[in-house]
């Protein structure tokens, strides 16, 4: 029997996708964010498509703020975008 892949909603485009099509952004501590390829890092997480476009959307539409309950500075978004490019 095929294993069911859980679905998550992208905080950028808002589309529901299989978890393995998305990447997790994790809040390590206040103002510190990383991409979590394994999906197992500790901290509050949010899922996003593996493209910079959705990260832009998440930033513009305040999806990041909503998910992490704090404002995420643009330089953090730029850092994540750089990391994200490795997965595209
Ligand atoms: Zn997306």
mmCIF file of N, CA, C and O and ligand atoms in Angstrom:
data_model
loop_
_atom_site.group_PDB
_atom_site.id
_atom_site.type_symbol
_atom_site.label_atom_id
_atom_site.label_comp_id
_atom_site.label_asym_id
_atom_site.label_seq_id
_atom_site.Cartn_x
_atom_site.Cartn_y
_atom_site.Cartn_z
ATOM 1 N N UNK A 1 0.838 -1.202 0.000
ATOM 2 C CA UNK A 1 0.000 0.000 0.000
ATOM 3 C C UNK A 1 0.874 1.254 0.000
ATOM 4 O O UNK A 1 1.836 1.335 0.759
ATOM 5 N N UNK A 2 0.549 2.186 -0.846
ATOM 6 C CA UNK A 2 1.327 3.423 -0.930
ATOM 7 C C UNK A 2 1.161 4.239 0.351
ATOM 8 O O UNK A 2 0.061 4.351 0.890
ATOM 9 N N UNK A 3 2.267 4.750 0.796
ATOM 10 C CA UNK A 3 2.247 5.565 2.003
ATOM 11 C C UNK A 3 1.663 6.933 1.682
ATOM 12 O O UNK A 3 2.030 7.558 0.699
ATOM 13 N N UNK A 4 0.745 7.373 2.485
ATOM 14 C CA UNK A 4 0.144 8.695 2.279
ATOM 15 C C UNK A 4 1.086 9.788 2.737
ATOM 16 O O UNK A 4 1.625 9.729 3.836
ATOM 17 N N UNK A 5 1.268 10.764 1.855
ATOM 18 C CA UNK A 5 2.117 11.890 2.223
ATOM 19 C C UNK A 5 1.215 13.003 2.750
ATOM 20 O O UNK A 5 0.285 13.423 2.067
ATOM 21 N N UNK A 6 1.466 13.444 3.970
ATOM 22 C CA UNK A 6 0.609 14.504 4.510
ATOM 23 C C UNK A 6 0.743 15.801 3.719
ATOM 24 O O UNK A 6 1.800 16.094 3.189
ATOM 25 N N UNK A 7 -0.331 16.549 3.636
ATOM 26 C CA UNK A 7 -0.330 17.804 2.893
ATOM 27 C C UNK A 7 -0.187 18.985 3.844
ATOM 28 O O UNK A 7 -0.621 18.934 4.993
ATOM 29 N N UNK A 8 0.455 20.010 3.332
ATOM 30 C CA UNK A 8 0.624 21.249 4.097
ATOM 31 C C UNK A 8 0.302 22.423 3.181
ATOM 32 O O UNK A 8 0.400 22.317 1.974
ATOM 33 N N UNK A 9 -0.021 23.535 3.785
ATOM 34 C CA UNK A 9 -0.347 24.729 3.015
ATOM 35 C C UNK A 9 0.870 25.649 2.957
ATOM 36 O O UNK A 9 1.505 25.928 3.974
ATOM 37 N N UNK A 10 1.185 26.090 1.743
ATOM 38 C CA UNK A 10 2.288 27.034 1.548
ATOM 39 C C UNK A 10 1.881 28.401 2.098
ATOM 40 O O UNK A 10 0.790 28.891 1.795
ATOM 41 N N UNK A 11 2.746 29.021 2.892
ATOM 42 C CA UNK A 11 2.409 30.325 3.480
ATOM 43 C C UNK A 11 2.551 31.464 2.466
ATOM 44 O O UNK A 11 2.214 32.597 2.759
ATOM 45 N N UNK A 12 3.057 31.131 1.262
ATOM 46 C CA UNK A 12 3.168 32.146 0.212
ATOM 47 C C UNK A 12 1.933 32.149 -0.674
ATOM 48 O O UNK A 12 1.095 33.039 -0.595
ATOM 49 N N UNK A 13 1.802 31.107 -1.508
ATOM 50 C CA UNK A 13 0.699 31.062 -2.471
ATOM 51 C C UNK A 13 -0.585 30.508 -1.869
ATOM 52 O O UNK A 13 -1.655 30.639 -2.453
ATOM 53 N N UNK A 14 -0.489 29.876 -0.712
ATOM 54 C CA UNK A 14 -1.677 29.363 -0.038
ATOM 55 C C UNK A 14 -2.189 28.044 -0.592
ATOM 56 O O UNK A 14 -3.248 27.567 -0.201
ATOM 57 N N UNK A 15 -1.431 27.443 -1.502
ATOM 58 C CA UNK A 15 -1.847 26.160 -2.077
ATOM 59 C C UNK A 15 -1.497 25.010 -1.142
ATOM 60 O O UNK A 15 -0.474 25.022 -0.474
ATOM 61 N N UNK A 16 -2.371 24.027 -1.175
ATOM 62 C CA UNK A 16 -2.137 22.834 -0.372
ATOM 63 C C UNK A 16 -1.356 21.829 -1.208
ATOM 64 O O UNK A 16 -1.771 21.482 -2.303
ATOM 65 N N UNK A 17 -0.221 21.400 -0.689
ATOM 66 C CA UNK A 17 0.632 20.482 -1.442
ATOM 67 C C UNK A 17 1.156 19.390 -0.543
ATOM 68 O O UNK A 17 1.179 19.535 0.677
ATOM 69 N N UNK A 18 1.628 18.310 -1.186
ATOM 70 C CA UNK A 18 2.266 17.248 -0.410
ATOM 71 C C UNK A 18 3.506 17.820 0.272
ATOM 72 O O UNK A 18 4.237 18.614 -0.308
ATOM 73 N N UNK A 19 3.692 17.356 1.492
ATOM 74 C CA UNK A 19 4.767 17.864 2.344
ATOM 75 C C UNK A 19 6.149 17.837 1.670
ATOM 76 O O UNK A 19 6.946 18.741 1.861
ATOM 77 N N UNK A 20 6.388 16.803 0.864
ATOM 78 C CA UNK A 20 7.716 16.679 0.245
ATOM 79 C C UNK A 20 7.922 17.635 -0.930
ATOM 80 O O UNK A 20 9.013 17.739 -1.471
ATOM 81 N N UNK A 21 6.869 18.353 -1.320
ATOM 82 C CA UNK A 21 6.997 19.361 -2.384
ATOM 83 C C UNK A 21 7.294 20.732 -1.769
ATOM 84 O O UNK A 21 7.515 21.702 -2.473
ATOM 85 N N UNK A 22 7.220 20.783 -0.454
ATOM 86 C CA UNK A 22 7.418 22.040 0.258
ATOM 87 C C UNK A 22 8.685 21.948 1.092
ATOM 88 O O UNK A 22 9.257 20.876 1.253
ATOM 89 N N UNK A 23 9.090 23.079 1.609
ATOM 90 C CA UNK A 23 10.212 23.058 2.548
ATOM 91 C C UNK A 23 9.788 23.788 3.819
ATOM 92 O O UNK A 23 8.997 24.726 3.773
ATOM 93 N N UNK A 24 10.294 23.311 4.928
ATOM 94 C CA UNK A 24 9.898 23.880 6.210
ATOM 95 C C UNK A 24 10.848 25.015 6.578
ATOM 96 O O UNK A 24 12.064 24.886 6.437
ATOM 97 N N UNK A 25 10.250 26.105 7.018
ATOM 98 C CA UNK A 25 11.042 27.190 7.605
ATOM 99 C C UNK A 25 10.843 27.059 9.103
ATOM 100 O O UNK A 25 9.717 26.923 9.581
ATOM 101 N N UNK A 26 11.919 27.047 9.833
ATOM 102 C CA UNK A 26 11.801 26.877 11.277
ATOM 103 C C UNK A 26 12.381 28.086 12.005
ATOM 104 O O UNK A 26 13.382 28.656 11.592
ATOM 105 N N UNK A 27 11.690 28.473 13.054
ATOM 106 C CA UNK A 27 12.153 29.567 13.895
ATOM 107 C C UNK A 27 12.957 28.945 15.028
ATOM 108 O O UNK A 27 12.411 28.274 15.898
ATOM 109 N N UNK A 28 14.267 29.131 14.974
ATOM 110 C CA UNK A 28 15.179 28.526 15.955
ATOM 111 C C UNK A 28 15.069 29.265 17.288
ATOM 112 O O UNK A 28 14.980 28.669 18.358
ATOM 113 N N UNK A 29 15.129 30.572 17.219
ATOM 114 C CA UNK A 29 14.931 31.419 18.395
ATOM 115 C C UNK A 29 14.502 32.785 17.881
ATOM 116 O O UNK A 29 14.329 32.951 16.678
ATOM 117 N N UNK A 30 14.356 33.745 18.766
ATOM 118 C CA UNK A 30 13.821 35.035 18.338
ATOM 119 C C UNK A 30 14.636 35.629 17.191
ATOM 120 O O UNK A 30 15.830 35.848 17.313
ATOM 121 N N UNK A 31 13.984 35.849 16.072
ATOM 122 C CA UNK A 31 14.634 36.457 14.921
ATOM 123 C C UNK A 31 15.590 35.555 14.155
ATOM 124 O O UNK A 31 16.233 35.996 13.214
ATOM 125 N N UNK A 32 15.710 34.296 14.562
ATOM 126 C CA UNK A 32 16.629 33.372 13.884
ATOM 127 C C UNK A 32 15.838 32.287 13.164
ATOM 128 O O UNK A 32 15.127 31.493 13.791
ATOM 129 N N UNK A 33 15.972 32.289 11.847
ATOM 130 C CA UNK A 33 15.208 31.355 11.022
ATOM 131 C C UNK A 33 16.140 30.548 10.141
ATOM 132 O O UNK A 33 17.157 31.045 9.677
ATOM 133 N N UNK A 34 15.748 29.306 9.910
ATOM 134 C CA UNK A 34 16.517 28.452 9.007
ATOM 135 C C UNK A 34 15.571 27.642 8.154
ATOM 136 O O UNK A 34 14.426 27.406 8.529
ATOM 137 N N UNK A 35 16.096 27.190 7.025
ATOM 138 C CA UNK A 35 15.342 26.215 6.242
ATOM 139 C C UNK A 35 15.627 24.849 6.851
ATOM 140 O O UNK A 35 16.755 24.540 7.218
ATOM 141 N N UNK A 36 14.608 24.066 6.965
ATOM 142 C CA UNK A 36 14.730 22.763 7.607
ATOM 143 C C UNK A 36 14.400 21.671 6.591
ATOM 144 O O UNK A 36 13.248 21.321 6.388
ATOM 145 N N UNK A 37 15.447 21.173 5.967
ATOM 146 C CA UNK A 37 15.277 20.159 4.926
ATOM 147 C C UNK A 37 14.719 18.863 5.489
ATOM 148 O O UNK A 37 13.908 18.189 4.856
ATOM 149 N N UNK A 38 15.161 18.521 6.685
ATOM 150 C CA UNK A 38 14.744 17.256 7.292
ATOM 151 C C UNK A 38 13.313 17.331 7.839
ATOM 152 O O UNK A 38 12.642 16.315 7.992
ATOM 153 N N UNK A 39 12.853 18.550 8.137
ATOM 154 C CA UNK A 39 11.532 18.726 8.738
ATOM 155 C C UNK A 39 11.496 18.324 10.203
ATOM 156 O O UNK A 39 10.428 18.179 10.783
ATOM 157 N N UNK A 40 12.658 18.168 10.804
ATOM 158 C CA UNK A 40 12.715 17.645 12.174
ATOM 159 C C UNK A 40 13.332 18.603 13.189
ATOM 160 O O UNK A 40 13.472 18.275 14.360
ATOM 161 N N UNK A 41 13.732 19.774 12.721
ATOM 162 C CA UNK A 41 14.344 20.712 13.667
ATOM 163 C C UNK A 41 13.318 21.225 14.659
ATOM 164 O O UNK A 41 12.141 21.371 14.331
ATOM 165 N N UNK A 42 13.777 21.522 15.858
ATOM 166 C CA UNK A 42 12.889 22.025 16.894
ATOM 167 C C UNK A 42 12.566 23.492 16.670
ATOM 168 O O UNK A 42 13.421 24.273 16.297
ATOM 169 N N UNK A 43 11.344 23.828 16.936
ATOM 170 C CA UNK A 43 10.918 25.211 16.823
ATOM 171 C C UNK A 43 9.632 25.304 16.043
ATOM 172 O O UNK A 43 9.165 24.328 15.458
ATOM 173 N N UNK A 44 9.064 26.486 16.052
ATOM 174 C CA UNK A 44 7.846 26.719 15.298
ATOM 175 C C UNK A 44 8.173 26.681 13.811
ATOM 176 O O UNK A 44 9.149 27.270 13.375
ATOM 177 N N UNK A 45 7.364 25.981 13.052
ATOM 178 C CA UNK A 45 7.662 25.842 11.627
ATOM 179 C C UNK A 45 6.518 26.273 10.737
ATOM 180 O O UNK A 45 5.372 26.372 11.166
ATOM 181 N N UNK A 46 6.854 26.563 9.503
ATOM 182 C CA UNK A 46 5.851 26.873 8.490
ATOM 183 C C UNK A 46 6.348 26.293 7.171
ATOM 184 O O UNK A 46 7.557 26.159 6.968
ATOM 185 N N UNK A 47 5.416 25.945 6.308
ATOM 186 C CA UNK A 47 5.811 25.326 5.046
ATOM 187 C C UNK A 47 5.667 26.291 3.887
ATOM 188 O O UNK A 47 4.783 27.130 3.865
ATOM 189 N N UNK A 48 6.592 26.123 2.934
ATOM 190 C CA UNK A 48 6.584 26.996 1.765
ATOM 191 C C UNK A 48 7.059 26.201 0.553
ATOM 192 O O UNK A 48 7.851 25.265 0.701
ATOM 193 N N UNK A 49 6.572 26.573 -0.641
ATOM 194 C CA UNK A 49 7.039 25.933 -1.873
ATOM 195 C C UNK A 49 8.539 26.183 -2.022
ATOM 196 O O UNK A 49 9.056 27.179 -1.529
ATOM 197 N N UNK A 50 9.193 25.285 -2.754
ATOM 198 C CA UNK A 50 10.636 25.436 -2.924
ATOM 199 C C UNK A 50 10.948 26.458 -4.003
ATOM 200 O O UNK A 50 11.622 26.173 -4.979
ATOM 201 N N UNK A 51 10.420 27.656 -3.855
ATOM 202 C CA UNK A 51 10.817 28.718 -4.781
ATOM 203 C C UNK A 51 10.751 30.094 -4.117
ATOM 204 O O UNK A 51 9.989 30.320 -3.174
ATOM 205 N N UNK A 52 11.604 30.966 -4.627
ATOM 206 C CA UNK A 52 11.756 32.291 -4.033
ATOM 207 C C UNK A 52 10.488 33.131 -4.194
ATOM 208 O O UNK A 52 10.218 34.011 -3.388
ATOM 209 N N UNK A 53 9.730 32.841 -5.235
ATOM 210 C CA UNK A 53 8.497 33.577 -5.507
ATOM 211 C C UNK A 53 7.526 33.473 -4.321
ATOM 212 O O UNK A 53 6.939 34.454 -3.889
ATOM 213 N N UNK A 54 7.360 32.279 -3.813
ATOM 214 C CA UNK A 54 6.448 32.075 -2.688
ATOM 215 C C UNK A 54 6.977 32.733 -1.420
ATOM 216 O O UNK A 54 6.205 33.205 -0.596
ATOM 217 N N UNK A 55 8.294 32.771 -1.283
ATOM 218 C CA UNK A 55 8.881 33.448 -0.125
ATOM 219 C C UNK A 55 8.592 34.956 -0.217
ATOM 220 O O UNK A 55 8.247 35.592 0.785
ATOM 221 N N UNK A 56 8.693 35.507 -1.421
ATOM 222 C CA UNK A 56 8.323 36.911 -1.637
ATOM 223 C C UNK A 56 6.873 37.165 -1.245
ATOM 224 O O UNK A 56 6.566 38.140 -0.565
ATOM 225 N N UNK A 57 6.005 36.276 -1.706
ATOM 226 C CA UNK A 57 4.586 36.397 -1.395
ATOM 227 C C UNK A 57 4.340 36.307 0.109
ATOM 228 O O UNK A 57 3.575 37.087 0.674
ATOM 229 N N UNK A 58 4.999 35.361 0.745
ATOM 230 C CA UNK A 58 4.828 35.165 2.182
ATOM 231 C C UNK A 58 5.262 36.409 2.952
ATOM 232 O O UNK A 58 4.660 36.783 3.959
ATOM 233 N N UNK A 59 6.291 37.052 2.441
ATOM 234 C CA UNK A 59 6.778 38.274 3.074
ATOM 235 C C UNK A 59 5.785 39.414 2.848
ATOM 236 O O UNK A 59 5.377 40.098 3.783
ATOM 237 N N UNK A 60 5.353 39.576 1.611
ATOM 238 C CA UNK A 60 4.438 40.667 1.257
ATOM 239 C C UNK A 60 3.068 40.525 1.911
ATOM 240 O O UNK A 60 2.476 41.496 2.351
ATOM 241 N N UNK A 61 2.576 39.301 1.933
ATOM 242 C CA UNK A 61 1.229 39.083 2.479
ATOM 243 C C UNK A 61 1.241 38.851 3.987
ATOM 244 O O UNK A 61 0.249 38.431 4.574
ATOM 245 N N UNK A 62 2.411 39.046 4.591
ATOM 246 C CA UNK A 62 2.558 38.877 6.043
ATOM 247 C C UNK A 62 2.286 37.438 6.500
ATOM 248 O O UNK A 62 1.919 37.205 7.645
ATOM 249 N N UNK A 63 2.468 36.509 5.597
ATOM 250 C CA UNK A 63 2.294 35.097 5.944
ATOM 251 C C UNK A 63 3.321 34.638 6.970
ATOM 252 O O UNK A 63 3.034 33.816 7.831
ATOM 253 N N UNK A 64 4.512 35.202 6.864
ATOM 254 C CA UNK A 64 5.566 34.855 7.820
ATOM 255 C C UNK A 64 5.191 35.333 9.217
ATOM 256 O O UNK A 64 5.274 34.579 10.181
ATOM 257 N N UNK A 65 4.765 36.577 9.289
ATOM 258 C CA UNK A 65 4.362 37.143 10.584
ATOM 259 C C UNK A 65 3.249 36.321 11.233
ATOM 260 O O UNK A 65 3.279 36.070 12.427
ATOM 261 N N UNK A 66 2.281 35.964 10.384
ATOM 262 C CA UNK A 66 1.146 35.200 10.905
ATOM 263 C C UNK A 66 1.602 33.859 11.452
ATOM 264 O O UNK A 66 1.141 33.412 12.492
ATOM 265 N N UNK A 67 2.507 33.212 10.739
ATOM 266 C CA UNK A 67 2.935 31.875 11.144
ATOM 267 C C UNK A 67 3.825 31.902 12.375
ATOM 268 O O UNK A 67 3.787 31.004 13.191
ATOM 269 N N UNK A 68 4.641 32.944 12.464
ATOM 270 C CA UNK A 68 5.650 32.937 13.529
ATOM 271 C C UNK A 68 5.345 33.901 14.662
ATOM 272 O O UNK A 68 6.089 33.990 15.627
ATOM 273 N N UNK A 69 4.240 34.641 14.535
ATOM 274 C CA UNK A 69 3.800 35.543 15.602
ATOM 275 C C UNK A 69 4.840 36.588 15.975
ATOM 276 O O UNK A 69 4.937 37.028 17.111
ATOM 277 N N UNK A 70 5.657 36.958 14.998
ATOM 278 C CA UNK A 70 6.560 38.083 15.196
ATOM 279 C C UNK A 70 6.907 38.607 13.813
ATOM 280 O O UNK A 70 6.749 37.906 12.814
ATOM 281 N N UNK A 71 7.354 39.840 13.736
ATOM 282 C CA UNK A 71 7.686 40.362 12.423
ATOM 283 C C UNK A 71 9.044 39.821 11.997
ATOM 284 O O UNK A 71 9.977 39.713 12.791
ATOM 285 N N UNK A 72 9.104 39.445 10.739
ATOM 286 C CA UNK A 72 10.329 38.858 10.202
ATOM 287 C C UNK A 72 10.998 39.906 9.317
ATOM 288 O O UNK A 72 10.422 40.362 8.347
ATOM 289 N N UNK A 73 12.225 40.337 9.685
ATOM 290 C CA UNK A 73 12.870 41.401 8.915
ATOM 291 C C UNK A 73 13.235 40.955 7.496
ATOM 292 O O UNK A 73 13.465 39.776 7.245
ATOM 293 N N UNK A 74 13.298 41.933 6.600
ATOM 294 C CA UNK A 74 13.569 41.634 5.202
ATOM 295 C C UNK A 74 14.926 40.939 5.027
ATOM 296 O O UNK A 74 15.060 40.061 4.176
ATOM 297 N N UNK A 75 15.913 41.304 5.835
ATOM 298 C CA UNK A 75 17.226 40.669 5.654
ATOM 299 C C UNK A 75 17.169 39.170 5.958
ATOM 300 O O UNK A 75 17.888 38.389 5.357
ATOM 301 N N UNK A 76 16.294 38.785 6.885
ATOM 302 C CA UNK A 76 16.102 37.370 7.178
ATOM 303 C C UNK A 76 15.479 36.667 5.973
ATOM 304 O O UNK A 76 15.879 35.572 5.598
ATOM 305 N N UNK A 77 14.521 37.356 5.364
ATOM 306 C CA UNK A 77 13.864 36.804 4.182
ATOM 307 C C UNK A 77 14.881 36.629 3.052
ATOM 308 O O UNK A 77 14.901 35.609 2.369
ATOM 309 N N UNK A 78 15.757 37.622 2.906
ATOM 310 C CA UNK A 78 16.778 37.543 1.860
ATOM 311 C C UNK A 78 17.742 36.392 2.108
ATOM 312 O O UNK A 78 18.147 35.685 1.191
ATOM 313 N N UNK A 79 18.091 36.184 3.358
ATOM 314 C CA UNK A 79 18.982 35.077 3.725
ATOM 315 C C UNK A 79 18.318 33.738 3.376
ATOM 316 O O UNK A 79 18.925 32.864 2.768
ATOM 317 N N UNK A 80 17.054 33.616 3.752
ATOM 318 C CA UNK A 80 16.309 32.381 3.466
ATOM 319 C C UNK A 80 16.178 32.166 1.959
ATOM 320 O O UNK A 80 16.263 31.051 1.476
ATOM 321 N N UNK A 81 16.000 33.273 1.243
ATOM 322 C CA UNK A 81 15.867 33.187 -0.206
ATOM 323 C C UNK A 81 17.149 32.623 -0.821
ATOM 324 O O UNK A 81 17.106 31.788 -1.718
ATOM 325 N N UNK A 82 18.264 33.078 -0.296
ATOM 326 C CA UNK A 82 19.558 32.562 -0.755
ATOM 327 C C UNK A 82 19.676 31.065 -0.522
ATOM 328 O O UNK A 82 20.138 30.318 -1.387
ATOM 329 N N UNK A 83 19.231 30.627 0.650
ATOM 330 C CA UNK A 83 19.282 29.197 0.972
ATOM 331 C C UNK A 83 18.307 28.406 0.097
ATOM 332 O O UNK A 83 18.602 27.303 -0.339
ATOM 333 N N UNK A 84 17.177 29.015 -0.143
ATOM 334 C CA UNK A 84 16.122 28.373 -0.925
ATOM 335 C C UNK A 84 16.576 28.089 -2.357
ATOM 336 O O UNK A 84 16.209 27.070 -2.945
ATOM 337 N N UNK A 85 17.403 28.976 -2.878
ATOM 338 C CA UNK A 85 17.873 28.812 -4.253
ATOM 339 C C UNK A 85 18.647 27.512 -4.437
ATOM 340 O O UNK A 85 18.687 26.955 -5.529
ATOM 341 N N UNK A 86 19.224 27.017 -3.373
ATOM 342 C CA UNK A 86 19.927 25.730 -3.458
ATOM 343 C C UNK A 86 18.989 24.546 -3.665
ATOM 344 O O UNK A 86 19.412 23.465 -4.016
ATOM 345 N N UNK A 87 17.712 24.762 -3.379
ATOM 346 C CA UNK A 87 16.758 23.660 -3.499
ATOM 347 C C UNK A 87 15.967 23.711 -4.795
ATOM 348 O O UNK A 87 15.262 22.788 -5.124
ATOM 349 N N UNK A 88 16.061 24.819 -5.496
ATOM 350 C CA UNK A 88 15.252 24.966 -6.710
ATOM 351 C C UNK A 88 15.726 24.052 -7.815
ATOM 352 O O UNK A 88 16.879 23.721 -7.905
HETATM 353 ZN ZN1 LIG B 1 3.698 28.341 -2.678
#
